[in-house]
Coordinates of C-alpha atoms in Angstrom, one line a residue:
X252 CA -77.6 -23.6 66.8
X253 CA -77.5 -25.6 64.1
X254 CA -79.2 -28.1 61.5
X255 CA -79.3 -31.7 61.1
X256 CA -79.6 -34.2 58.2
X257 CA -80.7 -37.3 59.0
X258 CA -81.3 -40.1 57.5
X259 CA -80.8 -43.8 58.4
X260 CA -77.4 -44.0 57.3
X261 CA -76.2 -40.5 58.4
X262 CA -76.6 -37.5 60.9
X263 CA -74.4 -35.1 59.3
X264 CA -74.4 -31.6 61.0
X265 CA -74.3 -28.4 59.0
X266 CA -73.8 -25.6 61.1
X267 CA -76.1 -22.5 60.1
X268 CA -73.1 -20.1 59.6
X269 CA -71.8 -22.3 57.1
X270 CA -75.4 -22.8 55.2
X271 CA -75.4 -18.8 55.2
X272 CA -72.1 -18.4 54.3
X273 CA -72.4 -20.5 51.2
X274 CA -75.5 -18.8 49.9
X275 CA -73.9 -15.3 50.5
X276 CA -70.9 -16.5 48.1
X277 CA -72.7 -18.1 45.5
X278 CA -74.0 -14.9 44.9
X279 CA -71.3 -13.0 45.2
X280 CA -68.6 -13.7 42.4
X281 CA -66.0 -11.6 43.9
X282 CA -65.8 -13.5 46.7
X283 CA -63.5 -17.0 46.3
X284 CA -64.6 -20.1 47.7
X285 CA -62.4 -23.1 47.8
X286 CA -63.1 -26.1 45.8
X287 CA -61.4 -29.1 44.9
X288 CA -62.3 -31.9 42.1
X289 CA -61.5 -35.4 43.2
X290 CA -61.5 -37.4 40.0
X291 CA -59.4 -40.2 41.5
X292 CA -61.9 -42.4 40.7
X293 CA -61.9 -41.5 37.2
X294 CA -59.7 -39.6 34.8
X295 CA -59.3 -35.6 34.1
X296 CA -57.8 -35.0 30.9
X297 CA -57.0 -31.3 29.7
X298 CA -58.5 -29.8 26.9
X299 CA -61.7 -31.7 26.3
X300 CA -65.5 -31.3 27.4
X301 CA -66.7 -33.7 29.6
X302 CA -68.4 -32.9 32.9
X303 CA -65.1 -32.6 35.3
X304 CA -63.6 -30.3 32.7
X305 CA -66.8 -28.3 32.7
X306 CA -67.5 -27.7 36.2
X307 CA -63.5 -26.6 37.0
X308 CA -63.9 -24.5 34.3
X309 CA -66.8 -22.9 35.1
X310 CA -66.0 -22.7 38.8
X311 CA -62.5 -20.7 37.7
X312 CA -64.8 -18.2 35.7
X313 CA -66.7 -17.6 38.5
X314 CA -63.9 -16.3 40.5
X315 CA -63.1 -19.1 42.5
X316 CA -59.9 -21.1 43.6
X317 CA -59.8 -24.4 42.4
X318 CA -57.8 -27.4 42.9
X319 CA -57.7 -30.7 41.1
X320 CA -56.8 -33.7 42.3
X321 CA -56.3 -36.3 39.5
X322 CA -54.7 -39.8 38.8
X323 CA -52.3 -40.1 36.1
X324 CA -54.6 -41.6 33.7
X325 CA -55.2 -39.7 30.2
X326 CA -55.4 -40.6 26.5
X327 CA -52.9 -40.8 24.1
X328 CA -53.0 -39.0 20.1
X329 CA -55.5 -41.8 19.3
X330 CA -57.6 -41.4 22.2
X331 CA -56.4 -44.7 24.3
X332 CA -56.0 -45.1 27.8
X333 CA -52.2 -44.5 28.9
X334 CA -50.7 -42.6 31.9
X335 CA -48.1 -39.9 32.5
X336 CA -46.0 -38.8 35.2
X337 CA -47.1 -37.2 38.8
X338 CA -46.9 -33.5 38.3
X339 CA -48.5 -30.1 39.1
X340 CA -49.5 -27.4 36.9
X341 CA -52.4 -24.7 35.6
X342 CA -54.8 -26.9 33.3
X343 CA -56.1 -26.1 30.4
X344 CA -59.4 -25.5 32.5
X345 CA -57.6 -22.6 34.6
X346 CA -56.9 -24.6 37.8
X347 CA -54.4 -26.1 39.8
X348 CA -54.1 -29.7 38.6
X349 CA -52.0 -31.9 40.7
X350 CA -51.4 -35.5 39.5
X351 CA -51.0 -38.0 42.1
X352 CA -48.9 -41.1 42.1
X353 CA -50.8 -44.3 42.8
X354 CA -49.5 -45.8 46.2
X355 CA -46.7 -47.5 46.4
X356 CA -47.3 -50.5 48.7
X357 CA -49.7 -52.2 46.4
X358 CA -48.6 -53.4 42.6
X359 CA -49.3 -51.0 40.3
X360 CA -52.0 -52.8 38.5
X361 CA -54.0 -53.2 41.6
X362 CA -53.7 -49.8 42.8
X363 CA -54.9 -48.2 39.6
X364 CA -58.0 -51.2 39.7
X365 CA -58.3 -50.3 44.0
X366 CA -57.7 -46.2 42.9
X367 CA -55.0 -46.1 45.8
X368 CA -53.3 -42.9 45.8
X369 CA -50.7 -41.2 47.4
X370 CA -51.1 -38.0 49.8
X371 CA -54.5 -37.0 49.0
X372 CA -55.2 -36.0 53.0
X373 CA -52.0 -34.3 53.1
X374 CA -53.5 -32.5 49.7
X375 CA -56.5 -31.5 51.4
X376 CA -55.2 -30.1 54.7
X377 CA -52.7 -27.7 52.3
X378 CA -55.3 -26.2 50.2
X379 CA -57.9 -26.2 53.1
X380 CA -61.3 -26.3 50.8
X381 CA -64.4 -25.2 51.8
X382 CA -66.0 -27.7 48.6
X383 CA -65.4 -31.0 47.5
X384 CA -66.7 -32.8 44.5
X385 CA -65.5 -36.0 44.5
X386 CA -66.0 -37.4 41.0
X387 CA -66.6 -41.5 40.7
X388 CA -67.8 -43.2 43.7
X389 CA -65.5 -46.6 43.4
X390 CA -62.4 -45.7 44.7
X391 CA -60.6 -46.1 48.1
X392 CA -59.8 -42.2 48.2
X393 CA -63.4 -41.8 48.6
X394 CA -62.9 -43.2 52.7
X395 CA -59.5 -40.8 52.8
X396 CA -62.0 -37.6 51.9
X397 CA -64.5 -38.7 54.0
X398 CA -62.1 -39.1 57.2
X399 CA -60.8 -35.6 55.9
X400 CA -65.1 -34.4 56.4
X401 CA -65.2 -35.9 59.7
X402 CA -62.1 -33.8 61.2
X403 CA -63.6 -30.8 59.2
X404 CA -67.5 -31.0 59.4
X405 CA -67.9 -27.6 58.2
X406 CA -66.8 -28.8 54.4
X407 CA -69.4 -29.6 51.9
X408 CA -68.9 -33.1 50.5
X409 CA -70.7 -34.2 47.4
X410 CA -70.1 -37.5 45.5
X411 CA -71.3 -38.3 41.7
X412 CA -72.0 -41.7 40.3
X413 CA -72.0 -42.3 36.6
X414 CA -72.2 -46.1 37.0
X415 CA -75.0 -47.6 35.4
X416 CA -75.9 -51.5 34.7
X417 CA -74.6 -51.0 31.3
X418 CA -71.0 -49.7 31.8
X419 CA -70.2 -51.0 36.0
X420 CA -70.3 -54.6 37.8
X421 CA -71.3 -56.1 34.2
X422 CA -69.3 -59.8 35.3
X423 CA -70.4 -61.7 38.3
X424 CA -66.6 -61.5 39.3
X425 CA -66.6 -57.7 39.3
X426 CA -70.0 -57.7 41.4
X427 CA -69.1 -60.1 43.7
X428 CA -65.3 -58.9 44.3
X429 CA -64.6 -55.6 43.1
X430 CA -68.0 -54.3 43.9
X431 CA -69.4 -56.0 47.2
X432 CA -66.0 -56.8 48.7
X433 CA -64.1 -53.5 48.3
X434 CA -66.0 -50.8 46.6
X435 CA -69.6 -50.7 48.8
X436 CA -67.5 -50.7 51.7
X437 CA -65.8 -48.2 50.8
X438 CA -69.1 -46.2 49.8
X439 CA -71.4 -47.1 52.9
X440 CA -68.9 -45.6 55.1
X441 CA -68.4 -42.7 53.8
X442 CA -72.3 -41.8 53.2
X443 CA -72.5 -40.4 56.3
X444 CA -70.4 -37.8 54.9
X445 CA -72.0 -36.6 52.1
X446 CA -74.4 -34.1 51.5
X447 CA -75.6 -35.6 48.2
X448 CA -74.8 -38.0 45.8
X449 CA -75.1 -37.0 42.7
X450 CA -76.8 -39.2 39.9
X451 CA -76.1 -38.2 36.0
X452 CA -79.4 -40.9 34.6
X453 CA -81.9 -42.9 35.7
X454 CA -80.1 -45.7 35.2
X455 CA -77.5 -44.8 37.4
X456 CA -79.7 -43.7 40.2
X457 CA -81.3 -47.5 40.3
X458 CA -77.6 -48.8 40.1
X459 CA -77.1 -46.6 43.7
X460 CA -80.3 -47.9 44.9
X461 CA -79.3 -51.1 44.1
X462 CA -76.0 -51.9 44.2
X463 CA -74.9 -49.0 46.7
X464 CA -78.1 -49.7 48.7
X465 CA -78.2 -45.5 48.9
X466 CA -81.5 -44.4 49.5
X467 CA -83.3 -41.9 47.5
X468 CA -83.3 -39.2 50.2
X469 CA -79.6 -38.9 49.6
X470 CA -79.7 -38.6 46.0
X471 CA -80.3 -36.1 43.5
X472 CA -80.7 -35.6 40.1
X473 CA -77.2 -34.0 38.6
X474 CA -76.7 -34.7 34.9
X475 CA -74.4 -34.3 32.2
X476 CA -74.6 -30.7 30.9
X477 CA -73.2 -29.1 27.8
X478 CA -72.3 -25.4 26.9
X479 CA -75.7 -23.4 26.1
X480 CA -74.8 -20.9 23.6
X481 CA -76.5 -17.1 23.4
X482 CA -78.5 -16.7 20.0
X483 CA -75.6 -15.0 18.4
X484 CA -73.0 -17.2 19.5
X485 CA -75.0 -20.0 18.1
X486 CA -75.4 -18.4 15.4
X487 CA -72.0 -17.4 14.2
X488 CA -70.7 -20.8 14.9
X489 CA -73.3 -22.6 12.9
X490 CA -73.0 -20.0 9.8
X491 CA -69.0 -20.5 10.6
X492 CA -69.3 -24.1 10.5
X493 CA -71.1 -24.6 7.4
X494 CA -68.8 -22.1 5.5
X495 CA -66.0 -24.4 6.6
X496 CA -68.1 -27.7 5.8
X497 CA -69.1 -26.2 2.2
X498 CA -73.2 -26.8 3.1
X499 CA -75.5 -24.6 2.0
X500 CA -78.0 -23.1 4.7
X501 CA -80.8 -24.7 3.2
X502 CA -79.8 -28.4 3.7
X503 CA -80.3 -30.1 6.9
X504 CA -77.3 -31.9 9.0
X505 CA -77.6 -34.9 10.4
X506 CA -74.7 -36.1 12.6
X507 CA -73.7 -39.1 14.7
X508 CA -70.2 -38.2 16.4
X509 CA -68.4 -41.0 19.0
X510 CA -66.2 -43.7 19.2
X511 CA -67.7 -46.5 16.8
X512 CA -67.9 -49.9 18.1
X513 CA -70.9 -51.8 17.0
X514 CA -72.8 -50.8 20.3
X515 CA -73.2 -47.0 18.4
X516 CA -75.1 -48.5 15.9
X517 CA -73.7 -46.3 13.0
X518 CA -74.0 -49.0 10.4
X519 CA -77.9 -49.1 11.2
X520 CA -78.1 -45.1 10.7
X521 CA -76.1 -44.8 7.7
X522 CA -78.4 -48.2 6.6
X523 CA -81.3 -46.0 7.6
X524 CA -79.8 -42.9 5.8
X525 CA -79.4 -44.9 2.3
X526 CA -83.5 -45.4 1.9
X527 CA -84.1 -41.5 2.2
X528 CA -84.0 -39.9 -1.4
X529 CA -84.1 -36.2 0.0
X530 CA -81.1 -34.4 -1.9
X531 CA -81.2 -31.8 0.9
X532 CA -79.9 -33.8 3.5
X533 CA -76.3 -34.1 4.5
X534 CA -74.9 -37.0 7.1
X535 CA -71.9 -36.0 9.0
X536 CA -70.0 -38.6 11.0
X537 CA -67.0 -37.3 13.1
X538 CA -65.3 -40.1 15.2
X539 CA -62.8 -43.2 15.0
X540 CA -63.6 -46.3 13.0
X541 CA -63.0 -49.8 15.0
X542 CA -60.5 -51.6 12.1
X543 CA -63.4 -54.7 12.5
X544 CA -66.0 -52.4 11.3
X545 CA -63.9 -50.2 8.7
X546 CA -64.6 -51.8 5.8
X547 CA -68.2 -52.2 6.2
X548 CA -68.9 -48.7 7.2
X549 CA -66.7 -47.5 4.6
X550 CA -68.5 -49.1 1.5
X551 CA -71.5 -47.6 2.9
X552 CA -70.6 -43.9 3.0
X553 CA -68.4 -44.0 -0.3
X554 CA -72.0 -45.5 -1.8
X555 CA -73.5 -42.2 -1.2
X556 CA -72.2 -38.6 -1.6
X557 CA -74.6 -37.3 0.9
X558 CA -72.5 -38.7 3.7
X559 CA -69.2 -37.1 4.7
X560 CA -66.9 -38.8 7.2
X561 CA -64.6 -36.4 8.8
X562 CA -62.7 -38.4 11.8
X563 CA -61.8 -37.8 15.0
X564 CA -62.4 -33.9 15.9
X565 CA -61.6 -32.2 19.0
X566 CA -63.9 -31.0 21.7
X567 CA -64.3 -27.3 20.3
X568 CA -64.6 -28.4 16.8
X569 CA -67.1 -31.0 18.1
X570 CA -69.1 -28.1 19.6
X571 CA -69.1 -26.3 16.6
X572 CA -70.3 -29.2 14.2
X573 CA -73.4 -29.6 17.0
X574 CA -74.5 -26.5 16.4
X575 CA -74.1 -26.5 12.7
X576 CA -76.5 -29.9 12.6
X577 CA -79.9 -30.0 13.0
X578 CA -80.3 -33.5 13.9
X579 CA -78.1 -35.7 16.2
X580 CA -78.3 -39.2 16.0
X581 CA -77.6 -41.4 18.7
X582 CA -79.6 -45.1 18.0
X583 CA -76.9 -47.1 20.3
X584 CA -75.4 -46.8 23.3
X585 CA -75.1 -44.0 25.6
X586 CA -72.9 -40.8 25.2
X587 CA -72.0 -37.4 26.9
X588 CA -72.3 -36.4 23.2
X589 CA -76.3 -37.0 23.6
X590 CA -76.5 -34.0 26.5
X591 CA -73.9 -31.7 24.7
X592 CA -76.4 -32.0 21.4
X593 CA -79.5 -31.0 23.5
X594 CA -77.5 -28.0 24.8
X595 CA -76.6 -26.9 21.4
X596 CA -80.3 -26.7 19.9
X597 CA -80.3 -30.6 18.1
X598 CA -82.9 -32.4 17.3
X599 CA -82.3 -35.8 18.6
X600 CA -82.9 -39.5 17.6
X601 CA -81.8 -41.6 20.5
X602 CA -82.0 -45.4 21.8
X603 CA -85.0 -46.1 23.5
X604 CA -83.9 -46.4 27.2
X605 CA -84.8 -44.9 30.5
X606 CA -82.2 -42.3 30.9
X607 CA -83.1 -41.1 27.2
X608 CA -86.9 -41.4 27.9
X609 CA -86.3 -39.4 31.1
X610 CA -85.1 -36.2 28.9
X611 CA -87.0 -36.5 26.0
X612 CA -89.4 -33.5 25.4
X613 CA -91.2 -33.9 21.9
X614 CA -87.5 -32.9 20.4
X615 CA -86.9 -36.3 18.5
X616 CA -87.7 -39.7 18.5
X617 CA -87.0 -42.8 20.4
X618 CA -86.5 -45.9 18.7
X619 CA -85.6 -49.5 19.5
X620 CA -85.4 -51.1 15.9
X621 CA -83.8 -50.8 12.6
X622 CA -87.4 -50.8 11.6
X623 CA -87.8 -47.6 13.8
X624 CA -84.8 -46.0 12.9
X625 CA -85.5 -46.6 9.0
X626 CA -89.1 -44.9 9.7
X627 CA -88.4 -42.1 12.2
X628 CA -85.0 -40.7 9.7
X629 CA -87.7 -41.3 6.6
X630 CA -90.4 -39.3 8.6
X631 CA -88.0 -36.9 9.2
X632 CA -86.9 -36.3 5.6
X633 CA -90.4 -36.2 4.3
X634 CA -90.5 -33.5 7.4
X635 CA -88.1 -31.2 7.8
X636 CA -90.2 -28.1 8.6
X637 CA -90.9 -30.3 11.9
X638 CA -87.1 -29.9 12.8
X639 CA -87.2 -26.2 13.8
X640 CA -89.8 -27.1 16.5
X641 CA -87.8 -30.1 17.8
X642 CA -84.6 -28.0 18.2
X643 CA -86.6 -25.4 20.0
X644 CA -87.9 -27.9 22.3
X645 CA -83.9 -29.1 22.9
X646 CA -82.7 -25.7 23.6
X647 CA -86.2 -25.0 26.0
X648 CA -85.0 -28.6 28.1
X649 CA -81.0 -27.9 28.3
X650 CA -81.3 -24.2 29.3
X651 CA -83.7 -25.4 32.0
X652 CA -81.7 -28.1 33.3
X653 CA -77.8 -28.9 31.4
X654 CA -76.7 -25.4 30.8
X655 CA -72.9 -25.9 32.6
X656 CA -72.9 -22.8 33.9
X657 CA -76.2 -23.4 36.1
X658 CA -74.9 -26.8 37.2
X659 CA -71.5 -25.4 38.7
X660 CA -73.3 -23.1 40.9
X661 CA -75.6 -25.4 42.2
X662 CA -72.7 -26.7 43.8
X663 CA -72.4 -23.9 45.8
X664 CA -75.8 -23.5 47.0

């Protein structure tokens, strides 16, 4: 026999023996199950942290074989957008990374915009997965995967968006033309192929509802995650960290960490920051500074010897500085950087918005002012004995629902 999922856009059959079999091999890690990662859509870049590095990494730990199949997109030594040659190698993750050329019948400019690849089915019928996470919904490879599911229905196929109203479709030209005329198409055909799509906020979910027109029985809840450390793990690298940093253990961090256009907001925190008299507190800002807002934000932190700018730092030595702070700082827009502090115990003071609403547990405050920023980082100098309660809360909410490691093998359930 076997089961079906229905809904009105799909009847997908999953055959009993495969639900079984997947349950038996999640739980057993010295059994191998096949999985690819599709960021085709997006870009993979080896050696930092965001959520398609985690998940491959955590899937190769767990014993399994795992193949990515990426664009040539990366970044460059300043962190731009820039692209290297096809190729295939063992990432700095632990898995196969193969980099596909873009086709060759379209211009290059439009097949990186369409995310027309070359050979991706021929990809999938080599390595033969039992798993695939395809990574970005708006892409054409998403319809080659999906034909791929329909000659092998036993496959799993799950899809993530991470488009929201703030970042995707934000011109009436991409909406109309990139979005309507090419990518839905592209997505409403393949639905009847996946088993979930996988939403990172509440924002995005309401961007599938409406732009995707995916219903909610489809979706589920899938967010960014971040590396929960044990006690003494977290421990050594916060004592570690503030050896490094010269800061005693009794001063409280605060940090704001990102790329710094104006939509971060760091001028308003470090604005906020000047009206607090505490000698105990210590701002660290870790990041790259926009020429257009360099001098600005320069006078600002050279006015106050509390604040110590420290530039652009790597994904580990980002980790580290999280766990040495006690309160992250995040008034503007929307980072990865927001789910990576919850998983390393922060406090957090974030833009009042859905998707932050929708994980805040008593660990912070939301504001949507300067005037509530000035307030909330005064109440919380005037306060710190609060902090340690907020942080607990943090680490209570990330190791309940963003710990990496959790995430991964969901996939596999």
């Amino acid at each position: 026999g076997g089961l079906y999922r229905k809904n009105s856009l799909r009847n997908t059959r999953i055959s009993s023996t495969t639900l079984i079999s997947f349950l038996y091999l999640s739980l057993k890690r010295k059994i191998s199950v096949k999985i690819v990662h599709c960021c085709l859509s997006c870009f993979y870049i080896d050696g930092f942290m965001y959520q398609e590095n985690m998940l491959v990494r955590e899937h190769v730990s767990l014993g399994h074989d795992v193949l990515v199949l990426t664009s040539t997109e990366t970044f460059d030594d300043e962190g731009g957008l820039t692209y290297i040659d096809p190729s295939t190698y063992i990432g700095s993750d632990g898995a196969t990374v193969k980099r596909l050329p873009y086709s060759g019948f379209l211009p290059a400019k439009l097949a990186r915009k369409l995310r027309y690849h070359a050979s991706v089915y021929e990809e999938l019928l080599q390595f033969a997965p039992d798993v695939i996470m395809f990574h970005g919904m708006c892409g054409f490879e998403l319809y080659t995967v999906s034909r791929y599911i329909a000659k092998h229905p036993n496959v799993i196929l799950y899809a993530d968006s991470h488009e929201d109203f703030n970042n995707s479709a934000t011109t009436f030209l991409s909406r109309a033309l990139l979005y309507k005329l090419f990518y839905v198409p592209v997505i409403r055909s393949s639905l009847r192929y996946i088993s979930k799509v996988l939403y990172i906020t509440y924002e995005t979910k309401l961007f599938c509802n409406d732009v995707y027109g995916i219903d909610d029985e489809l979706l589920e809840f899938f967010p960014l995650g971040g590396i929960v450390e044990k006690s003494d793990r977290y421990l050594s690298l916060r004592k570690d960290g503030r050896f490094e940093y010269l800061i005693d253990n009794n001063q409280t961090v605060f940090l704001q960490a990102g790329k710094f256009d104006a939509k971060k907001k760091l001028i308003e925190s470090l604005k906020a920051f000047s009206k607090i008299k505490n000698e105990n507190i210590t701002f660290l800002i870790a990041g790259v500074l926009p020429a257009k807002q360099d001098s600005n934000v320069q006078s600002l932190i050279e006015a106050d010897d509390r604040v110590k700018f420290l530039g652009w730092v790597n994904s580990e030595k980002l980790h580290q500085l999280l766990c040495m702070c006690d309160v992250y700082l995040q008034p503007g827009s929307q980072s990865a950087t927001m789910q990576m502090a919850l998983a390393s115990r922060c406090a957090v003071v974030l833009d009042d918005v859905p998707s932050h609403r929708h994980m805040f547990c008593s660990n912070g405050a939301l504001v949507s002012s300067q005037k509530e920023l000035d307030k909330v980082m005064f109440e919380l100098s005037e306060n710190l004995g609060d902090i340690p309660k907020m942080q607990d809360n943090s680490y209570g909410y990330a190791k309940k629902y963003l710990d990496y490691t959790n995430l991964a093998q969901r996939l596999l359930r």
